[in-house]
């Protein structure tokens, strides 16, 4: 997706030439293009990012900076700066090293261009909108299982499916296989690596006698939750495939936890405050029996705990993670006993979740690492 | 480790009986023990954590709260509170549900006991000390490979080894196998799940022609780094096993990144400030050829990027993560061009790393999820 974005930006810039360069001021060089756009380029940044073979290894198998911190002089200055190839390249002589930057390379990375910065930020596919009930019903994207899984000539379906998962938090594959238990694994192999957990490589949810998880226990519906709250870093994506229809019930209902968080931020600031500032602890103890590395059924004992805020914010106060599961919520509150009743009033308050029509699953949006 | 800690605490408390209970004030019940210790227990906490079979499923395979948020009244009060079994149990009648708390259960979880809180916090094995050169040389713990891998009668060696990894950030296994390539995988299976990456399940570092990583390239030493800076959540533990001695060189040198961070906090606050407040971006593009899911060599293309602070702090300003790799450091700085030179002065400054004698690897301490 990185290359795709870069290609899109570059193609629109190939026609623009460099008009002139100015003397550097405070170690910043100004480049002006023929269409009137200007860019400020710190000298040390130009040296550090120089696409020459002593600075970078650029091969099909790897792109990596060769320079180490020990040999890099952060105060170095160019010996000579020129324009070459009919003003399509900026050429800098650092004394022993020559840097050649094409006009489009510089435009795409222009450190003073807000649009270039914005495009770069979009590479991370941060969800810009959240979904209530109406939006989910209206906007939920569906893709053909066959196109996403098998179309090797064009990866457009796969790309659009993954983009929807990252930006919307959820997407549907239609016309999946019937009568197979490998569907989830097959999609996992198609898009990345499967994050094995203490329930095995694939977690088959069915009612069983020795239930090691509430999803195994036949007690009606599950309350709203995110999976694996007892882990600091649970798997980032979840896939569900219905192998067999339940005799009764069997609905899966989803809610955009980011949407609930944004509603709380506005409508119940005191709840938002407690959920973003107080750690909750989750404990998961027990065992599960599933196929082990030797291919035989093995008993996997687990005894895990994790502590985190229900709503996690980043440095810009954006919601970046939701983690909550009442079944595994612990007895431990790291606060004064006098605060406990109030935490319960805010956290374990059914009114909060009535907002989202008691959807069964909370979806925790995160982006793909890979 | 959770159970181990709990067992240790419980055993010292079994002899203590409850002396009396007081009327609840502000929905908090006070329990006094025969040794003079008192505890404040919020009523709603007692209801929520009640170890009865309607509130909790407690089986060998699972411990989980049955209550959902929808059916839970956060303002409910007991109908009757008594002491039973010669003052060894607190019994609460909630009207339809009876909670029985043993004296030791309450003591271990006493919400107003600072020692109990402290013991609970220690379950997370947060590293309390950092290591400079002298400490590493003096304190580095070594364990017998055979004991850790094979001793099924006692898990003490395995426990102590993992505790050292979590608290010290590094530990050594002695007398490992010679002439095998499965040593790393075997230990991985012994302690948890292996986090597969784009370099395969196990990353065999050797010089090769189509180098897809600086570790493959034969160009002398590698500068200080943490692995996979292009991932938001890199694997949490790393294991190294030397399969074959290099003809020359081949030293591995480690540094405690937490130690460097703490030194910077005191000695170079302006550097610490930039490293904790400015995101750095890392890009990793290329391909690697290794065994795929079908057992055959496959070409795995990767095109990843991640953005994070070099030193990550938690809410209490404690260092919780170090991520840095100069080879994959990107051209993108999400700041004004005027700030770039100063970021370089602080980040790409060899003097910082001279403090730690130019150790080759930076160790990023994190705790085990499992």
XYZ file of C-alpha atoms in Angstrom:
740
model
C 0.000 0.000 0.000
C 2.985 2.224 0.595
C 4.268 1.750 -2.955
C 0.779 2.096 -4.366
C 0.394 5.487 -2.678
C 3.812 6.645 -3.771
C 3.188 5.619 -7.375
C -0.078 7.543 -7.431
C 1.565 10.718 -6.167
C 4.651 10.475 -8.364
C 2.690 10.038 -11.589
C 1.099 13.459 -11.227
C 4.428 15.157 -10.548
C 6.652 13.809 -13.298
C 5.994 16.753 -15.591
C 7.121 19.450 -13.150
C 10.691 20.746 -13.368
C 12.773 22.623 -10.823
C 12.862 26.374 -11.574
C 15.649 27.427 -9.215
C 17.332 26.862 -5.875
C 18.247 29.499 -3.320
C 21.204 29.872 -0.988
C 20.626 27.904 2.199
C 19.518 29.834 5.281
C 19.830 28.289 8.754
C 20.900 25.052 7.049
C 17.695 24.947 4.965
C 17.747 24.951 1.135
C 14.726 26.345 -0.765
C 13.728 24.685 -4.043
C 11.258 26.383 -6.414
C 9.372 24.541 -9.116
C 8.123 25.798 -12.471
C 4.497 25.628 -11.293
C 5.197 28.116 -8.479
C 5.405 25.602 -5.616
C 8.358 25.979 -3.237
C 9.895 23.569 -0.735
C 12.191 23.929 2.255
C 14.759 21.133 2.510
C 17.006 20.868 5.584
C 20.580 20.217 4.430
C 21.198 17.398 6.885
C 17.988 15.695 5.753
C 19.208 15.826 2.130
C 22.503 14.265 3.152
C 20.843 11.580 5.309
C 18.281 10.581 2.657
C 20.682 10.738 -0.310
C 19.756 7.893 -2.683
C 23.363 7.100 -3.569
C 24.943 3.682 -3.190
C 27.239 4.604 -0.320
C 24.351 5.978 1.746
C 21.694 3.426 0.812
C 21.546 -0.176 -0.256
C 18.716 -0.191 -2.793
C 18.096 -3.648 -4.237
C 14.934 -5.614 -5.063
C 15.390 -7.562 -1.812
C 16.132 -4.642 0.502
C 16.188 -0.874 0.875
C 18.258 0.144 3.874
C 20.414 3.011 5.061
C 24.075 2.016 5.205
C 25.203 4.987 7.283
C 25.639 4.328 10.946
C 25.191 6.984 13.576
C 28.870 6.819 14.493
C 30.115 7.966 11.100
C 27.471 10.633 10.487
C 28.331 14.304 11.019
C 25.065 16.140 11.720
C 26.693 19.530 11.002
C 28.139 18.712 7.564
C 27.470 21.069 4.624
C 27.554 20.615 0.821
C 30.574 21.663 -1.220
C 28.493 22.378 -4.308
C 24.808 22.409 -5.340
C 23.671 22.386 -8.997
C 20.727 21.543 -11.235
C 21.281 18.889 -13.897
C 19.507 17.187 -16.824
C 17.578 20.262 -17.932
C 16.529 21.042 -14.324
C 15.051 17.628 -13.596
C 17.640 16.762 -10.924
C 19.107 18.475 -7.873
C 22.750 17.436 -7.557
C 24.688 17.921 -4.316
C 28.398 17.290 -3.882
C 29.193 16.484 -0.243
C 32.877 15.882 -0.923
C 33.308 12.245 -1.848
C 29.583 11.540 -2.053
C 27.254 12.820 -4.777
C 23.496 12.979 -4.146
C 21.050 13.110 -7.083
C 17.419 13.909 -6.271
C 14.841 13.888 -9.046
C 12.280 16.676 -9.103
C 9.409 14.245 -8.319
C 11.352 12.589 -5.479
C 11.724 15.979 -3.809
C 8.124 17.070 -4.450
C 6.678 13.898 -2.941
C 8.798 14.286 0.214
C 8.784 18.092 0.456
C 9.045 18.662 4.238
C 7.247 22.020 4.018
C 4.298 20.808 1.897
C 1.191 20.157 3.995
C -0.427 18.110 1.212
C 2.621 15.836 0.967
C 2.563 15.432 4.758
C -1.138 14.669 4.682
C -0.687 12.015 1.981
C 2.084 10.449 3.996
C -0.088 10.314 7.127
C -2.797 8.578 5.103
C -0.420 5.672 4.470
C -1.318 4.583 8.010
C -5.020 4.227 7.173
C -6.262 5.696 10.417
C -10.084 5.475 10.560
C -11.376 9.015 10.051
C -15.059 8.224 10.594
C -16.909 6.087 13.119
C -20.079 4.099 12.583
C -23.432 4.085 14.314
C -26.211 1.673 13.431
C -27.348 3.590 10.342
C -23.863 3.921 8.909
C -23.120 0.226 9.429
C -26.283 -0.802 7.644
C -25.732 1.680 4.821
C -21.973 1.500 4.315
C -20.874 -2.024 5.133
C -18.717 -3.158 2.204
C -18.969 -6.680 0.829
C -16.480 -8.443 -1.420
C -16.445 -11.692 -3.353
C -14.677 -14.428 -1.396
C -13.399 -15.907 -4.624
C -11.962 -12.613 -5.948
C -10.177 -11.830 -2.687
C -8.795 -15.338 -2.255
C -7.936 -16.406 -5.786
C -7.545 -13.479 -8.154
C -3.785 -13.418 -8.695
C -3.863 -11.324 -11.869
C -5.248 -8.276 -10.118
C -4.891 -7.645 -6.422
C -7.501 -4.879 -6.520
C -10.170 -6.920 -4.656
C -7.679 -7.945 -1.993
C -6.453 -4.348 -1.655
C -9.964 -2.892 -1.395
C -11.027 -5.559 1.105
C -8.028 -4.875 3.357
C -8.486 -1.116 3.037
C -12.116 -1.513 4.153
C -11.049 -3.630 7.126
C -8.504 -0.980 8.162
C -10.647 2.126 7.607
C -14.133 0.806 8.436
C -13.037 -1.826 10.964
C -15.198 -4.476 9.343
C -15.888 -5.982 5.915
C -17.844 -8.973 4.618
C -16.779 -11.701 2.200
C -19.723 -13.140 0.269
C -20.186 -16.598 -1.199
C -17.593 -18.258 1.007
C -17.029 -22.012 0.938
C -19.539 -24.387 2.538
C -18.580 -27.553 4.404
C -14.951 -26.639 5.043
C -13.070 -25.783 8.228
C -10.072 -24.201 6.469
C -11.692 -20.973 5.221
C -10.300 -18.756 7.972
C -6.805 -20.227 7.680
C -6.836 -19.838 3.901
C -7.658 -16.128 4.111
C -5.086 -15.725 6.875
C -2.368 -17.174 4.635
C -3.514 -14.926 1.797
C -3.115 -11.691 3.730
C -0.349 -12.221 6.287
C 0.509 -14.361 9.261
C -1.888 -16.028 11.656
C -1.357 -14.998 15.278
C -1.623 -18.273 17.205
C -3.252 -17.988 20.637
C -3.857 -20.311 23.583
C -6.965 -21.543 21.753
C -4.896 -22.800 18.821
C -4.090 -21.526 15.363
C -7.811 -21.312 14.558
C -10.378 -20.990 17.372
C -13.394 -23.157 16.543
C -16.301 -21.888 18.632
C -18.818 -24.588 19.495
C -20.671 -25.688 22.602
C -18.571 -28.152 24.532
C -18.735 -29.777 27.931
C -15.419 -28.623 29.419
C -15.850 -25.027 28.297
C -12.574 -23.102 28.506
C -14.137 -19.893 27.212
C -17.549 -18.246 27.493
C -17.918 -18.662 23.725
C -17.908 -22.446 24.316
C -20.562 -22.293 27.029
C -24.153 -22.645 25.847
C -25.772 -19.954 27.942
C -27.494 -17.764 25.398
C -25.890 -14.616 24.049
C -22.494 -13.188 24.888
C -22.351 -9.622 26.138
C -20.389 -6.979 24.231
C -16.653 -7.603 24.384
C -13.366 -7.418 22.568
C -11.460 -10.691 22.377
C -8.457 -11.511 24.571
C -8.587 -8.615 27.061
C -6.130 -10.671 29.131
C -3.431 -9.892 26.547
C -1.607 -6.578 26.226
C -1.394 -7.024 22.463
C -4.238 -9.228 21.235
C -4.272 -10.282 17.574
C -5.041 -7.213 15.481
C -7.606 -8.661 13.102
C -10.328 -11.223 13.672
C -12.065 -13.367 11.064
C -15.307 -15.258 11.626
C -16.622 -18.039 9.374
C -19.890 -19.816 10.197
C -19.243 -23.529 9.706
C -22.693 -24.695 10.769
C -25.907 -22.770 11.440
C -27.160 -22.953 15.059
C -30.501 -24.669 15.676
C -31.710 -21.404 17.166
C -30.112 -17.991 17.690
C -26.653 -17.684 16.216
C -26.779 -13.996 15.328
C -23.540 -12.047 15.397
C -23.947 -8.373 16.091
C -21.111 -5.865 15.848
C -20.541 -2.405 17.227
C -17.891 0.157 16.373
C -16.245 0.698 19.758
C -14.605 3.875 18.413
C -18.091 5.256 17.756
C -19.228 4.526 21.319
C -16.060 6.169 22.615
C -16.692 9.325 20.584
C -20.286 9.453 21.825
C -19.096 9.114 25.417
C -16.505 11.851 24.894
C -19.340 14.278 24.054
C -22.356 12.982 25.984
C -20.795 11.526 29.141
C -17.432 13.198 29.668
C -17.137 11.851 33.227
C -17.471 8.276 31.952
C -15.022 8.956 29.124
C -12.601 10.325 31.704
C -12.742 7.211 33.900
C -12.513 4.838 30.931
C -9.461 6.646 29.521
C -7.630 7.157 32.841
C -8.242 4.075 35.007
C -6.621 0.753 34.261
C -8.855 -2.300 34.370
C -7.325 -5.720 34.966
C -8.310 -8.916 33.158
C -7.451 -12.467 34.221
C -7.743 -15.613 32.125
C -7.096 -18.958 33.763
C -7.860 -22.480 32.565
C -6.914 -24.867 29.798
C -7.956 -25.667 26.262
C -7.527 -28.904 24.340
C -6.550 -28.517 20.693
C -4.045 -29.715 18.112
C -0.462 -29.190 19.207
C 2.768 -28.865 17.222
C 2.887 -32.682 16.894
C -0.548 -32.767 15.241
C -2.093 -34.517 18.272
C -4.655 -33.056 20.705
C -2.778 -31.339 23.519
C -3.864 -29.726 26.747
C -2.727 -26.076 26.827
C -2.839 -24.517 30.290
C -3.075 -20.753 30.507
C -2.770 -18.289 33.361
C -2.645 -14.779 32.005
C -3.347 -11.256 33.126
C -3.163 -7.816 31.563
C -4.003 -4.329 32.685
C -5.086 -1.498 30.401
C -7.513 1.370 29.935
C -10.863 0.503 28.360
C -10.390 3.348 25.871
C -6.803 4.006 24.826
C -5.902 7.406 23.404
C -2.803 8.462 21.514
C -0.804 11.617 22.109
C -3.303 13.630 20.050
C -6.225 12.310 22.146
C -7.457 10.145 19.279
C -8.992 6.796 20.212
C -6.599 4.062 19.076
C -7.791 0.968 20.951
C -10.806 -0.398 22.789
C -10.366 -3.372 25.136
C -13.104 -4.714 27.388
C -14.481 -8.124 28.323
C -16.699 -8.486 31.369
C -16.192 -12.254 31.671
C -12.463 -11.821 32.369
C -12.611 -8.554 34.286
C -10.571 -9.015 37.474
C -11.116 -8.195 41.140
C -8.112 -5.850 41.159
C -8.568 -2.079 41.003
C -5.378 -0.109 41.513
C -7.080 2.818 43.266
C -8.437 3.856 46.671
C -11.453 1.813 47.910
C -13.403 5.096 47.997
C -13.162 5.337 44.174
C -14.380 1.810 43.422
C -18.137 2.465 43.583
C -17.781 5.338 41.119
C -15.721 3.283 38.688
C -18.484 0.663 38.733
C -21.097 3.356 38.147
C -19.278 4.408 34.957
C -17.830 1.169 33.643
C -20.352 -1.486 34.540
C -23.265 0.666 33.519
C -25.746 -0.898 31.147
C -26.935 2.493 29.961
C -23.636 3.084 28.210
C -24.112 0.075 26.046
C -27.808 0.612 25.387
C -26.573 3.426 23.150
C -25.309 0.827 20.728
C -28.364 -1.405 20.861
C -26.581 -4.103 22.797
C -24.526 -5.348 19.890
C -22.835 -8.594 20.729
C -19.261 -7.935 19.720
C -17.221 -4.821 20.143
C -14.968 -4.267 17.218
C -11.532 -2.961 18.058
C -10.139 -1.201 15.074
C -6.454 -1.426 14.540
C -4.321 -1.290 11.451
C -2.414 -4.096 9.845
C 1.253 -4.314 10.617
C 1.811 -6.133 7.365
C 3.296 -16.971 37.755
C 0.026 -15.503 38.851
C -0.940 -18.640 40.725
C 2.527 -18.983 42.138
C 2.329 -15.482 43.618
C -1.134 -16.027 44.972
C -0.163 -19.321 46.587
C 2.754 -17.688 48.321
C 0.598 -14.930 49.765
C -2.296 -17.165 50.787
C -0.140 -19.619 52.698
C 0.931 -16.932 55.151
C -2.634 -15.781 55.743
C -4.496 -19.016 56.397
C -4.134 -18.761 60.150
C -5.757 -15.334 60.523
C -9.467 -15.135 61.394
C -11.905 -12.268 61.019
C -12.454 -10.426 64.313
C -15.482 -8.332 63.379
C -17.254 -6.384 60.657
C -18.646 -2.880 60.947
C -21.752 -1.259 59.493
C -21.080 -0.044 55.973
C -20.399 3.675 55.477
C -20.671 5.233 52.016
C -21.239 1.731 50.628
C -17.939 0.503 52.107
C -17.780 -2.373 54.616
C -14.891 -2.524 57.098
C -13.485 -5.941 58.066
C -11.147 -6.315 61.055
C -8.885 -9.312 61.545
C -7.622 -10.867 64.761
C -4.066 -9.634 64.124
C -5.256 -6.008 64.096
C -5.277 -5.475 60.310
C -8.389 -3.817 58.850
C -9.727 -3.661 55.315
C -12.204 -1.470 53.468
C -14.386 -3.415 51.039
C -16.741 -1.563 48.679
C -20.132 -3.325 48.721
C -20.497 -3.356 44.942
C -17.035 -4.887 44.604
C -18.052 -7.690 47.007
C -21.185 -8.357 44.937
C -19.310 -8.245 41.617
C -16.474 -10.557 42.756
C -18.705 -13.010 44.652
C -17.277 -16.514 44.135
C -20.710 -18.165 43.900
C -21.821 -20.255 40.946
C -24.371 -17.792 39.613
C -21.820 -14.974 39.497
C -18.803 -16.986 38.368
C -18.096 -20.098 36.368
C -15.155 -21.650 38.210
C -13.973 -24.875 36.605
C -10.538 -26.343 35.863
C -10.938 -25.214 32.239
C -12.199 -21.694 32.869
C -12.766 -18.989 35.459
C -15.132 -16.343 34.112
C -17.715 -13.875 35.351
C -21.219 -14.895 34.280
C -22.832 -11.551 35.100
C -23.393 -9.282 32.154
C -23.462 -5.525 32.498
C -27.140 -5.387 31.514
C -28.328 -7.393 34.510
C -26.033 -5.795 37.082
C -27.384 -3.147 39.454
C -24.432 -1.005 40.579
C -26.460 0.427 43.496
C -27.578 -2.878 45.039
C -27.069 -3.498 48.783
C -26.887 -6.669 50.917
C -29.918 -7.907 52.862
C -27.775 -9.511 55.539
C -24.076 -9.819 56.457
C -22.759 -12.445 58.908
C -19.617 -14.296 59.950
C -19.669 -18.083 59.629
C -17.526 -21.146 60.415
C -15.988 -19.740 63.546
C -15.232 -16.376 61.848
C -13.360 -17.874 58.916
C -15.931 -16.739 56.348
C -17.775 -13.504 55.544
C -21.270 -14.425 54.308
C -23.413 -11.899 52.416
C -27.041 -12.464 51.431
C -27.914 -10.335 48.398
C -31.464 -11.690 48.129
C -31.341 -14.809 45.963
C -27.541 -14.928 45.823
C -25.261 -15.873 48.733
C -21.599 -14.814 48.667
C -19.042 -16.632 50.845
C -15.586 -15.043 51.159
C -12.877 -16.803 53.118
C -10.701 -14.737 55.431
C -7.600 -15.342 53.276
C -9.455 -14.518 50.030
C -10.340 -11.123 51.475
C -6.890 -10.453 52.932
C -5.143 -11.169 49.663
C -7.443 -8.797 47.754
C -7.941 -6.156 50.478
C -8.495 -2.972 48.405
C -7.153 -0.748 51.200
C -3.953 -2.731 51.860
C -0.905 -1.159 50.206
C 1.126 -4.376 50.560
C -1.578 -6.411 48.808
C -1.673 -3.816 46.033
C 2.083 -3.870 45.744
C 2.155 -7.677 45.481
C -0.496 -7.527 42.787
C 1.477 -4.959 40.803
C 4.519 -7.239 40.988
C 2.593 -9.910 39.061
C 3.426 -7.824 35.970
C 7.166 -8.198 36.482
C 8.056 -4.646 35.533
C 11.853 -4.207 35.473
C 12.710 -2.127 38.548
C 16.419 -1.752 37.789
C 18.379 -0.981 34.644
C 21.797 -2.239 33.670
C 25.008 -0.503 32.732
C 28.153 -2.353 31.663
C 29.203 -3.296 35.193
C 25.789 -4.624 36.158
C 25.507 -6.715 33.001
C 28.882 -8.308 33.578
C 28.203 -8.917 37.267
C 24.526 -9.914 37.245
C 23.850 -11.724 33.981
C 22.051 -14.955 34.918
C 22.831 -18.205 33.194
C 20.735 -21.379 33.187
C 21.246 -24.924 31.996
C 19.722 -25.431 28.551
C 18.862 -29.003 29.476
C 17.078 -28.047 32.734
C 15.018 -25.326 31.095
C 14.064 -27.437 28.103
C 13.570 -30.882 29.561
C 12.956 -30.824 33.286
C 9.260 -31.700 33.487
C 9.330 -32.730 37.142
C 10.167 -29.285 38.380
C 9.467 -26.135 36.410
C 11.729 -24.088 38.693
C 14.498 -23.656 36.096
C 11.995 -22.637 33.428
C 10.303 -20.229 35.857
C 13.570 -18.641 36.975
C 14.817 -18.334 33.396
C 11.612 -16.580 32.267
C 11.617 -14.338 35.326
C 15.176 -13.278 34.521
C 14.208 -12.531 30.908
C 11.277 -10.384 32.091
C 13.032 -8.522 34.916
C 16.591 -8.287 33.585
C 15.693 -8.224 29.876
C 18.288 -10.858 29.067
C 19.386 -14.324 30.209
C 21.787 -16.966 28.930
C 21.239 -20.698 28.378
C 24.454 -22.701 28.758
C 25.460 -25.971 27.115
C 22.983 -25.711 24.265
C 22.916 -28.260 21.445
C 25.609 -28.252 18.752
C 24.953 -28.995 15.089
C 21.204 -28.422 15.142
C 19.048 -25.694 13.600
C 15.974 -26.405 15.772
C 17.227 -25.067 19.123
C 15.395 -21.739 18.914
C 12.146 -23.355 17.789
C 12.349 -25.962 20.557
C 12.657 -23.296 23.263
C 9.890 -21.289 21.609
C 7.535 -24.279 21.839
C 8.538 -24.813 25.446
C 7.609 -21.307 26.596
C 4.781 -20.091 24.359
C 4.017 -19.331 20.737
C 6.480 -18.292 18.078
C 5.608 -14.978 16.444
C 6.182 -15.611 12.724
C 7.555 -12.635 10.794
C 8.272 -11.825 7.148
C 11.627 -13.578 7.611
C 9.923 -16.870 8.469
C 9.190 -18.753 11.648
C 12.879 -18.735 12.535
C 15.213 -16.091 11.085
C 18.521 -17.706 10.171
C 21.107 -14.943 9.926
C 23.892 -15.701 7.492
C 25.679 -13.823 4.739
C 23.829 -14.232 1.486
C 23.997 -12.662 -1.974
C 20.473 -11.255 -2.246
C 20.494 -9.732 1.215
C 16.974 -8.753 2.329
C 18.185 -7.470 5.688
C 21.326 -5.758 6.952
C 21.985 -8.809 9.114
C 22.430 -10.813 5.894
C 24.864 -8.319 4.408
C 28.547 -8.948 5.110
C 29.706 -5.421 5.851
C 31.230 -5.702 9.265
C 29.321 -4.873 12.422
C 25.722 -3.783 12.735
C 25.032 -0.563 14.610
C 22.875 -0.569 17.725
C 19.245 -1.346 16.936
C 16.065 -3.019 18.066
C 14.610 -5.525 15.623
C 11.618 -4.794 13.388
C 11.224 -1.037 13.950
C 8.922 -1.133 10.903
C 6.324 -2.921 13.018
C 4.106 -1.267 15.634
C 4.173 -4.427 17.743
C 7.344 -6.395 17.055
C 7.746 -9.831 18.665
C 8.240 -9.328 22.404
C 11.116 -11.719 23.009
C 14.090 -12.582 20.862
C 16.261 -15.699 21.049
C 19.669 -16.076 19.459
C 21.473 -19.385 18.912
C 24.889 -19.478 17.225
C 24.797 -22.325 14.700
C 28.294 -21.797 13.326
C 31.167 -19.645 14.510
C 32.217 -16.872 12.098
C 35.705 -17.062 10.599
C 36.398 -13.654 12.148
C 34.340 -11.278 14.286
C 30.961 -12.658 15.296
C 30.660 -10.937 18.646
C 27.198 -10.063 19.876
C 27.068 -7.114 22.223
C 23.943 -6.072 24.113
C 22.845 -2.880 25.776
C 19.931 -2.214 28.107
C 18.003 0.456 26.205
C 16.073 1.295 29.386
C 19.379 2.139 31.054
C 20.382 4.492 28.231
C 16.944 6.124 28.435
C 17.298 6.713 32.174
C 20.761 8.189 31.673
C 19.407 10.533 29.006
C 16.529 11.574 31.258
C 19.069 12.863 33.797
C 22.101 13.858 31.741
C 20.556 15.117 28.484
C 16.975 16.153 29.198
C 16.624 17.925 25.820
C 17.508 14.697 23.992
C 15.168 12.673 26.203
C 12.426 15.201 25.415
C 12.829 14.849 21.640
C 13.101 11.061 21.780
C 9.929 10.753 23.883
C 7.849 13.345 21.989
C 8.724 13.071 18.286
C 7.587 10.152 16.182
C 10.190 8.559 13.945
C 9.110 6.605 10.880
C 10.602 3.315 9.714
C 10.150 1.716 6.288
C 10.979 -1.852 5.319
C 10.659 -2.871 1.685
C 11.947 -5.937 -0.126
C 11.509 -9.677 -0.170
C 12.860 -12.728 1.606
C 12.978 -16.315 0.395
C 12.184 -18.956 3.009
C 10.026 -21.991 3.661
C 6.345 -21.287 3.118
C 3.208 -22.983 4.470
C 3.612 -25.708 1.798
C 7.109 -26.579 3.026
C 8.708 -25.220 -0.172
C 10.895 -22.104 -0.515
C 8.641 -19.124 -1.172
C 9.330 -15.521 -2.015
C 7.718 -13.254 0.617
C 7.388 -9.624 -0.468
C 7.126 -6.996 2.249
C 6.327 -3.300 2.194
C 5.818 -2.075 5.742
C 6.000 1.133 7.681
C 5.455 2.153 11.292
C 5.771 5.359 13.241
C 6.608 5.609 16.930
C 8.651 7.427 19.510
C 12.178 6.100 20.101
C 11.517 6.003 23.850
C 7.925 5.180 24.810
C 6.692 6.185 28.268
C 3.599 5.026 30.120
C 1.184 7.253 32.016
C 3.530 7.318 35.000
C 6.467 8.428 32.790
C 8.133 5.034 33.133
C 10.041 3.771 30.073
C 8.086 0.839 28.602
C 9.548 0.419 25.127
C 12.597 1.328 23.056
C 12.407 1.120 19.266
C 15.156 2.312 16.933
C 16.892 1.010 13.819
C 18.953 3.366 11.690
C 18.927 1.097 8.619
C 15.142 1.412 8.269
C 14.749 4.970 9.480
C 12.583 6.798 6.936
C 12.782 10.175 5.186
C 9.499 11.303 6.785
C 9.481 13.667 9.761
C 6.028 14.893 10.738
C 7.222 18.314 11.879
C 8.214 21.737 10.519
C 11.379 21.757 8.347
C 12.891 24.201 10.852
C 12.868 21.438 13.532
C 14.560 18.763 11.436
C 18.184 19.805 12.033
C 17.609 19.752 15.787
C 16.001 16.318 15.712
C 19.065 15.045 13.854
C 21.330 16.679 16.416
C 19.609 14.708 19.182
C 18.678 11.431 17.528
C 21.469 10.739 15.092
C 24.114 11.734 17.537
C 26.924 9.278 18.049
C 27.765 10.739 21.460
C 24.531 9.372 22.886
C 25.538 5.862 22.069
C 29.129 6.224 23.153
C 27.675 6.203 26.665
C 26.952 2.533 26.251
C 30.268 1.594 24.657
C 28.698 1.048 21.248
C 27.048 -2.218 22.085
C 25.774 -3.888 18.961
C 22.196 -4.702 19.896
C 19.742 -2.665 21.860
C 17.626 -4.822 24.055
C 14.004 -3.793 24.257
C 12.580 -5.091 27.471
C 8.970 -6.107 27.439
C 7.005 -8.605 29.457
C 5.570 -11.892 28.287
C 1.908 -11.960 27.413
C 1.828 -15.641 28.141
